[in-house]
XYZ file of N, CA and C in Angstrom:
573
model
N -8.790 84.908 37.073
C -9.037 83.524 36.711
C -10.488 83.370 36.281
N -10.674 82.969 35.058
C -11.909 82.712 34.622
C -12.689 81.417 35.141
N -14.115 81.470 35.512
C -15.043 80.235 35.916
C -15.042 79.422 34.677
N -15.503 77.995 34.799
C -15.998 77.342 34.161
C -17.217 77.749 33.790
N -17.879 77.390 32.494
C -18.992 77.091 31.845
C -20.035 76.838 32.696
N -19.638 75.469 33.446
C -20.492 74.892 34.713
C -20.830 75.769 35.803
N -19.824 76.511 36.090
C -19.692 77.415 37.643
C -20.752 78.574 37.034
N -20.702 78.969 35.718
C -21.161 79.887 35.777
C -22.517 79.764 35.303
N -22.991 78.355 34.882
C -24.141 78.126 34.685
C -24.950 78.044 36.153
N -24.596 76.999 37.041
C -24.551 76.966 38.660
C -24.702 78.320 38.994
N -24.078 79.899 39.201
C -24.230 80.921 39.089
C -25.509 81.294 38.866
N -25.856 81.050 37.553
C -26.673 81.975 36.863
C -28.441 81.477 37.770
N -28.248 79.891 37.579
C -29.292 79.217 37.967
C -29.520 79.184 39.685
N -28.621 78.977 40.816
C -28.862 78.931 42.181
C -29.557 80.024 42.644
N -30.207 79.143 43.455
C -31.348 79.975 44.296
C -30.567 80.558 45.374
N -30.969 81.922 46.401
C -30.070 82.432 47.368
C -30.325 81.299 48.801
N -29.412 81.212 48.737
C -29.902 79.896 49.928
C -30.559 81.171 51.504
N -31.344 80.293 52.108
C -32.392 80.808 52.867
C -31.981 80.308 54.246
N -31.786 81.864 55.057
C -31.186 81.353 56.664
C -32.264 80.715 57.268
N -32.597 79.748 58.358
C -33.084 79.076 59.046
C -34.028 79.916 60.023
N -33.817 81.103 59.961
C -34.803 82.220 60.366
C -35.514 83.172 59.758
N -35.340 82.949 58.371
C -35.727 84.055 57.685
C -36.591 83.363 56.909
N -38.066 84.894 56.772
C -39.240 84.125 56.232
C -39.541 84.990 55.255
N -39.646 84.372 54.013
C -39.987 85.031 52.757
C -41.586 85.182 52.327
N -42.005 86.282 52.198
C -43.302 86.933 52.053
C -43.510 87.305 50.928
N -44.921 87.615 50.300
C -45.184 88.119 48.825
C -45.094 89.762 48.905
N -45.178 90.063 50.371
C -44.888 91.505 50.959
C -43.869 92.486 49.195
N -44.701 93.182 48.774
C -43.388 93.971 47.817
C -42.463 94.884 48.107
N -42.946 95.348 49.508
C -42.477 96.150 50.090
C -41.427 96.096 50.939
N -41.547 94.259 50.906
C -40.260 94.011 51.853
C -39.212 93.684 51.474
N -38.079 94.960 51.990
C -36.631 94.678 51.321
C -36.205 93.272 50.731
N -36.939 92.604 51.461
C -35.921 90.993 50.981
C -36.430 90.682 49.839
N -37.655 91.178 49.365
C -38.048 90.968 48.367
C -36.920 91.323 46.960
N -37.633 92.936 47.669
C -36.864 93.726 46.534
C -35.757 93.413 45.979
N -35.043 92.742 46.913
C -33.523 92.411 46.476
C -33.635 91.066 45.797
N -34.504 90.520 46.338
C -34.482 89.204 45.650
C -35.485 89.369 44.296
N -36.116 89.987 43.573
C -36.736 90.546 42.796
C -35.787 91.085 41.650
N -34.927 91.964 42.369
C -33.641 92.521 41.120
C -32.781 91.653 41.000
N -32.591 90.367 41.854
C -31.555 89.397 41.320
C -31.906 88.478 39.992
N -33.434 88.719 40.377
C -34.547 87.521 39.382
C -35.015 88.613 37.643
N -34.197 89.893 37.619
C -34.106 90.312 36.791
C -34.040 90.061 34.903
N -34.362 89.926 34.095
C -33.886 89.959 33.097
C -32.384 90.124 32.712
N -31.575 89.957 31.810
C -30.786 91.095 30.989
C -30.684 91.922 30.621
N -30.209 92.663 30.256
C -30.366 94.022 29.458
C -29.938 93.724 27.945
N -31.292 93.473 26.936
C -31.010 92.973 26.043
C -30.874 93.821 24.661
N -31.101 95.509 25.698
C -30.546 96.272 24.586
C -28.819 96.596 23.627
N -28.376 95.782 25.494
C -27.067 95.296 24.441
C -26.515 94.806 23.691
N -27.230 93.658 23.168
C -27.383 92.585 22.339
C -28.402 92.439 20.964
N -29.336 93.214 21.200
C -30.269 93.367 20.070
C -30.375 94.470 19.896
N -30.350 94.828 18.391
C -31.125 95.840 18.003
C -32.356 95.444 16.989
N -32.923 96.897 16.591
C -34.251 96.367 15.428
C -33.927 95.475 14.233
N -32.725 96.758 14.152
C -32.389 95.696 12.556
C -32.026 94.140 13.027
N -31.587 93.979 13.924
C -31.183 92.158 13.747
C -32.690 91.402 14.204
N -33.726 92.507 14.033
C -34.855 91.404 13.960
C -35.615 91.274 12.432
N -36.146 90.111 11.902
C -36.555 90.495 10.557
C -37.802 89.283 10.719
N -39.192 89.867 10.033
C -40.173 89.322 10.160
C -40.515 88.662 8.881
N -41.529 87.902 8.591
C -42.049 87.073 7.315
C -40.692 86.653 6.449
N -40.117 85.970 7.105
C -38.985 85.151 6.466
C -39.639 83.793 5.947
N -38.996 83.704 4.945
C -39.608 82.391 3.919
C -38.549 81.769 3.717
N -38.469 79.714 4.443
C -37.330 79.224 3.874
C -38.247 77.819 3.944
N -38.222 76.540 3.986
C -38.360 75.848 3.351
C -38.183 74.296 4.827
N -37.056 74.639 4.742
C -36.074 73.251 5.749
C -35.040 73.969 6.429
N -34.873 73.129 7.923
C -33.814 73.304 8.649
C -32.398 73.893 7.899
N -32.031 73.452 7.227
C -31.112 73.913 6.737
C -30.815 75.192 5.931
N -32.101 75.175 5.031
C -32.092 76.731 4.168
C -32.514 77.567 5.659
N -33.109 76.974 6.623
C -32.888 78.154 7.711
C -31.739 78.594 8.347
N -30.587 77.886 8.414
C -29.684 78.084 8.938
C -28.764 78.767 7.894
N -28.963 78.565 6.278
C -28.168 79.071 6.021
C -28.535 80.847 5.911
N -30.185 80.753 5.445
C -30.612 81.962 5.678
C -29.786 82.773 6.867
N -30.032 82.310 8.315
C -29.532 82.804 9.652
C -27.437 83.327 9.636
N -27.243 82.525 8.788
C -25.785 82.419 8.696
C -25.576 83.807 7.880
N -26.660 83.939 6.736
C -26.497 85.531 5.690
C -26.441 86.556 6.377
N -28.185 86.477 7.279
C -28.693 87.608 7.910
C -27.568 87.552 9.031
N -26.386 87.198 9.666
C -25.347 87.628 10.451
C -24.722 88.195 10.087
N -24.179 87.406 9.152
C -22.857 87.914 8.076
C -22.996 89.448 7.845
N -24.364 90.027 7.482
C -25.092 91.227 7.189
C -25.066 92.087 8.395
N -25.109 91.708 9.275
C -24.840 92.200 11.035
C -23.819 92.680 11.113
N -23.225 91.812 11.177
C -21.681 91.681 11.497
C -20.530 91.762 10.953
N -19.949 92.783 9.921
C -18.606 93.177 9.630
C -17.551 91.640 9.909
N -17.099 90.862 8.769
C -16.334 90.262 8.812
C -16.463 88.966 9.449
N -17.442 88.441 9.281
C -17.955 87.539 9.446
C -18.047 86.322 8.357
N -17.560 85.078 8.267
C -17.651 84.196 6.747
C -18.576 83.399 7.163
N -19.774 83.741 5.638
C -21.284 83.148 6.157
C -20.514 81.631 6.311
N -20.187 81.508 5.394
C -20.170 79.831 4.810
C -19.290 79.034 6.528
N -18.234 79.678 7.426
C -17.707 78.936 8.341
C -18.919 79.469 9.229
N -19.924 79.953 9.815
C -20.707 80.535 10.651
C -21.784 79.572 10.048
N -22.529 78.870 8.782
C -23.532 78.273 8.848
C -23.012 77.028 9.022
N -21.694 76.505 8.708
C -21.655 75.108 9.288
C -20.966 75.075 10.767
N -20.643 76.117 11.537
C -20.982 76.014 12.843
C -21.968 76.014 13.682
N -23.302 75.845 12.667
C -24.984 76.142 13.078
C -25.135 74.800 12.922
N -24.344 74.315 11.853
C -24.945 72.707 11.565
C -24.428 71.757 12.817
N -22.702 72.161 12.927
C -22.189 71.692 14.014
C -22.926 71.466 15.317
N -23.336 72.922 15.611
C -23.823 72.728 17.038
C -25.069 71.725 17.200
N -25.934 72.187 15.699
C -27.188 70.956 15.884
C -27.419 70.049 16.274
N -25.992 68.885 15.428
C -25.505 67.852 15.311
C -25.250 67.412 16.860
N -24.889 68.370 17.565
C -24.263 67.918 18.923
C -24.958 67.751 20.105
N -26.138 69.112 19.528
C -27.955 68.317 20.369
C -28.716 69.539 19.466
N -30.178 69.340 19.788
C -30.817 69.838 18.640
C -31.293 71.955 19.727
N -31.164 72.575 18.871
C -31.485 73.622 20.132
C -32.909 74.016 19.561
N -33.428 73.345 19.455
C -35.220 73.392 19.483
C -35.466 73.596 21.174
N -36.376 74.390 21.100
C -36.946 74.877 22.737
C -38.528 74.470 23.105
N -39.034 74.342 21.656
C -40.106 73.351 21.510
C -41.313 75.249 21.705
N -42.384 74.491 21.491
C -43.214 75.467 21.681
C -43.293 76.264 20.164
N -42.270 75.713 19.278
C -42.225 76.711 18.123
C -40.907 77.093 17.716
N -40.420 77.018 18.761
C -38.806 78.131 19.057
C -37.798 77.252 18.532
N -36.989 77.908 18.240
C -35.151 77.500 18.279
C -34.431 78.661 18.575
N -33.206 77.930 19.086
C -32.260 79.233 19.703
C -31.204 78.589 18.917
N -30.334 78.296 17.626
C -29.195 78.360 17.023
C -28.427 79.293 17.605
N -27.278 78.652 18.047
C -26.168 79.422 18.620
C -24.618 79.438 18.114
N -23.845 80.336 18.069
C -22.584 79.549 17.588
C -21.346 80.618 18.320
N -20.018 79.788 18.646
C -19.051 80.403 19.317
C -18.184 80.332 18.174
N -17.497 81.615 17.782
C -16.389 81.553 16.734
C -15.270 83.013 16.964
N -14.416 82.834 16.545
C -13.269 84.236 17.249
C -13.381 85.012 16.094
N -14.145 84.748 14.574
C -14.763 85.664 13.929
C -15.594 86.756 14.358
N -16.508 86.613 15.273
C -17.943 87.381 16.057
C -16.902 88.206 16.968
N -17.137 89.778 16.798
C -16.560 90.129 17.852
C -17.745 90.974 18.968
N -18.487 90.465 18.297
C -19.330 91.187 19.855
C -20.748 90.329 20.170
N -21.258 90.134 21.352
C -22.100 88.908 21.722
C -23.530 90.017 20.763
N -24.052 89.275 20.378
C -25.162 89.517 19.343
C -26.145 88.504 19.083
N -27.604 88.932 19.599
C -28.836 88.319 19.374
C -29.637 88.540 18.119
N -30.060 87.696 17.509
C -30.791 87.832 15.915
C -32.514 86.922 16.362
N -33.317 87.832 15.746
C -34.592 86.861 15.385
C -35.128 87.131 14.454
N -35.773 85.782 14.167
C -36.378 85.774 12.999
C -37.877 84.891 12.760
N -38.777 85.744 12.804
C -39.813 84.904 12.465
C -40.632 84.416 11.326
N -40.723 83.187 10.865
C -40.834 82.836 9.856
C -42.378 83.187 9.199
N -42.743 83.186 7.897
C -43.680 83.647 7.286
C -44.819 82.314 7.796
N -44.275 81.311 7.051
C -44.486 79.946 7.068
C -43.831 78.739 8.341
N -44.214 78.031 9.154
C -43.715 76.763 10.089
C -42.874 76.214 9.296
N -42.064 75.989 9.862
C -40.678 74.451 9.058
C -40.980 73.572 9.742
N -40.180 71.962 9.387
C -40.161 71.213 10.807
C -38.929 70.938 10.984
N -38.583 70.946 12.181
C -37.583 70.790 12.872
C -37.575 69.986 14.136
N -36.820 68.918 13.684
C -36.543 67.859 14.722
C -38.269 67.050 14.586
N -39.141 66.829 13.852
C -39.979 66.662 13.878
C -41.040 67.913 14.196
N -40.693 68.668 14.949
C -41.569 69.628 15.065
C -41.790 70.987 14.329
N -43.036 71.514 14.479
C -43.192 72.858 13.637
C -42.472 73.943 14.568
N -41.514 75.163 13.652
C -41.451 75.766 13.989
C -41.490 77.194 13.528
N -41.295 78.339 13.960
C -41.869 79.454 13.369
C -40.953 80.880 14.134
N -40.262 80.323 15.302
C -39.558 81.696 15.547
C -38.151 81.416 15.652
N -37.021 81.819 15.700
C -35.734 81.538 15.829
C -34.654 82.860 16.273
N -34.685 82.443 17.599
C -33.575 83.358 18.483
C -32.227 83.233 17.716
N -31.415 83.428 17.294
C -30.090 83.446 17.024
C -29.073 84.178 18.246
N -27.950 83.084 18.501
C -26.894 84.183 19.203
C -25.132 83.696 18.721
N -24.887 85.279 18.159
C -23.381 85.123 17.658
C -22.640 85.381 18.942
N -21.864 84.313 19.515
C -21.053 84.560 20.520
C -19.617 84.578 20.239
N -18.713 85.908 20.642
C -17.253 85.876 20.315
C -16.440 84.725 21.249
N -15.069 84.020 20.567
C -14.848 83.295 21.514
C -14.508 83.530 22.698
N -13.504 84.341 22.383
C -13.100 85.055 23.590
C -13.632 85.791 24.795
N -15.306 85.824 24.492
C -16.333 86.449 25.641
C -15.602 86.634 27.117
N -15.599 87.360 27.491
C -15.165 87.340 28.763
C -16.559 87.211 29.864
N -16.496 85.968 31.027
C -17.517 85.738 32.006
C -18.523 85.009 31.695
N -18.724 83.993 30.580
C -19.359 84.060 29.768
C -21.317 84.520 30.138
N -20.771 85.527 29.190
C -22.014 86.662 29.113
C -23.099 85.871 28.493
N -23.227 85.455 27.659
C -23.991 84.769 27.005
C -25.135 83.658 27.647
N -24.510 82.906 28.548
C -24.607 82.063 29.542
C -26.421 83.131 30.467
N -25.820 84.146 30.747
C -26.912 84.803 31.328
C -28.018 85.309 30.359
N -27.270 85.387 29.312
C -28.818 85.987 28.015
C -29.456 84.961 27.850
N -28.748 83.807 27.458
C -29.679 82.137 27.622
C -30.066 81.811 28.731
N -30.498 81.975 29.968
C -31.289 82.136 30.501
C -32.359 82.873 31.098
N -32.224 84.352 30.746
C -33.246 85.266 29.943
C -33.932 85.057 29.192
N -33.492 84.598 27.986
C -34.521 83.820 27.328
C -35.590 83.059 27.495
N -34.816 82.196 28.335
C -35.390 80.847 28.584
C -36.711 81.363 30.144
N -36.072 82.586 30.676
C -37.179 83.061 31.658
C -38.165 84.072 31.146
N -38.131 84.482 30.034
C -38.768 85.391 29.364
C -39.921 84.483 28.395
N -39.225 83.013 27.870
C -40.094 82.422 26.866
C -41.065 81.534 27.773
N -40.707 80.690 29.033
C -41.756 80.416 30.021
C -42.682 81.020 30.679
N -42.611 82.228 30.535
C -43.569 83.065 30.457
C -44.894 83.381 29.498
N -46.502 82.779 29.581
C -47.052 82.824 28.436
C -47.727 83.779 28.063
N -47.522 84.960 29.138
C -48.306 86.114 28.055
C -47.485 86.217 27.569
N -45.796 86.538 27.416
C -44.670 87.172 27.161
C -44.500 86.222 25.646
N -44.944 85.179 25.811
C -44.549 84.419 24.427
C -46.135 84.256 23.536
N -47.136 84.803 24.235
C -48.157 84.486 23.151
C -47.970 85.951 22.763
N -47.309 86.853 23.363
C -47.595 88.394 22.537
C -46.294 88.157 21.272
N -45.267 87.374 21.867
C -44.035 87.290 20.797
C -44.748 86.667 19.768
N -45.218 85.779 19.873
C -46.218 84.901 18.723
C -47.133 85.845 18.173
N -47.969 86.760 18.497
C -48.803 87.385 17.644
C -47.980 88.785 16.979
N -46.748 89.239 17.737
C -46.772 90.328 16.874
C -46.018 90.471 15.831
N -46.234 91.408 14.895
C -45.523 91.042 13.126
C -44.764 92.117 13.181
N -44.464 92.663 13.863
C -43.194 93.949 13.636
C -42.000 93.713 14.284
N -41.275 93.777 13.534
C -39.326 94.125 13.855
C -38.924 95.062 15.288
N -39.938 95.876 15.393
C -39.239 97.287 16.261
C -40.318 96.390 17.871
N -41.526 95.727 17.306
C -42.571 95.536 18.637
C -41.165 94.325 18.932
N -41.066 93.535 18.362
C -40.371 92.234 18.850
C -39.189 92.517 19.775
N -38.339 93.522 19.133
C -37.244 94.150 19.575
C -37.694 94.632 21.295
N -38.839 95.705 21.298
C -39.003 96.296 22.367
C -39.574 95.327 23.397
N -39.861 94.039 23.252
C -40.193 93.069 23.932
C -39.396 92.813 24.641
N -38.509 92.749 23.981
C -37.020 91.800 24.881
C -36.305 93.350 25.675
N -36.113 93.987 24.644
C -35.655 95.312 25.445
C -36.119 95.670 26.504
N -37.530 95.786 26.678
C -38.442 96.594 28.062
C -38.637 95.541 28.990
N -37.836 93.897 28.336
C -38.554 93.098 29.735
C -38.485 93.282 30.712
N -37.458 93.984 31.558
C -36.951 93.952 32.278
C -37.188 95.381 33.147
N -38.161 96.177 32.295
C -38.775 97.396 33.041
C -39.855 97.060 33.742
């Protein structure tokens, strides 16, 4: 029986609840740490990204030539993929709230039974767009299959989201201009 969306967001996010005797220390050495340390883990986002789905000094204009750009560079990923139903499921999701992360970022996401395997794309732009009013300049992409089983995805979006609150981790994403450094960012976070 599969969880809800909710359950497994609840999942991803709850803290280990804390017995009434037990005292948590910065100790590294102490098992409770440790364990609670590998729960607070990353992803393993070598499953999901590779180099090629990162591409640097991208030039587009407006929200939209970005998305449709994002919709190509999948299509190009991904074997059997139709840009044209994949960029207006980018528009869709927009429409339904904006996935600006602020700081610069967007995470465009889309669920379709076209995508058959969960797949992360970035792209950093040459030039800022604005979006939603704001400037932006980097863009996470994630092709999610519908059928995902557990939803997996659920845990890479919040990887993200613990990897980009992080500000050395996002001022080094911001300064560096290579495909393979960007890649190994997300890849080694978790070493």
């Amino acid at each position: 029986m599969h969880q809800s969306l909710w359950d497994q967001l609840k999942n991803v996010f709850k803290k280990k609840e804390k017995n009434d005797d037990t005292i948590l220390t910065n100790d590294i050495n102490d098992p409770q740490n440790k364990a609670r340390s590998k729960e607070e883990e990353t992803s393993d986002f070598s499953q999901i990204l590779k180099v090629e789905n990162v591409q640097v000094d991208v030039t587009v204009a407006s929200e939209n030539e970005l998305l449709k750009y994002l919709s190509k560079f999948a299509s190009q990923r991904q074997t059997g993929l139709d840009e044209e139903k994949i960029y207006g499921q980018f528009l869709l999701r927009e429409q339904q709230a904006s996935t600006n992360l602020g700081d610069g970022i967007v995470l465009p996401h889309v669920i379709d039974d076209s995508i058959k395997e969960l797949t992360m794309l970035v792209l950093k732009l040459e030039n800022p767009i604005m979006w939603n009013n704001e400037k932006i300049d980097l863009v996470i992409g994630l092709l999610i299959p519908k059928s995902e089983p557990n939803f997996l995805h659920v845990k890479y979006l919040a990887s993200i989201s613990i990897l980009l609150s992080d500000p050395k981790f996002l001022y080094s994403l911001k300064e560096t201009t290579s495909s393979k450094e960007i890649a190994d960012m997300f890849i080694n976070s978790n070493n």
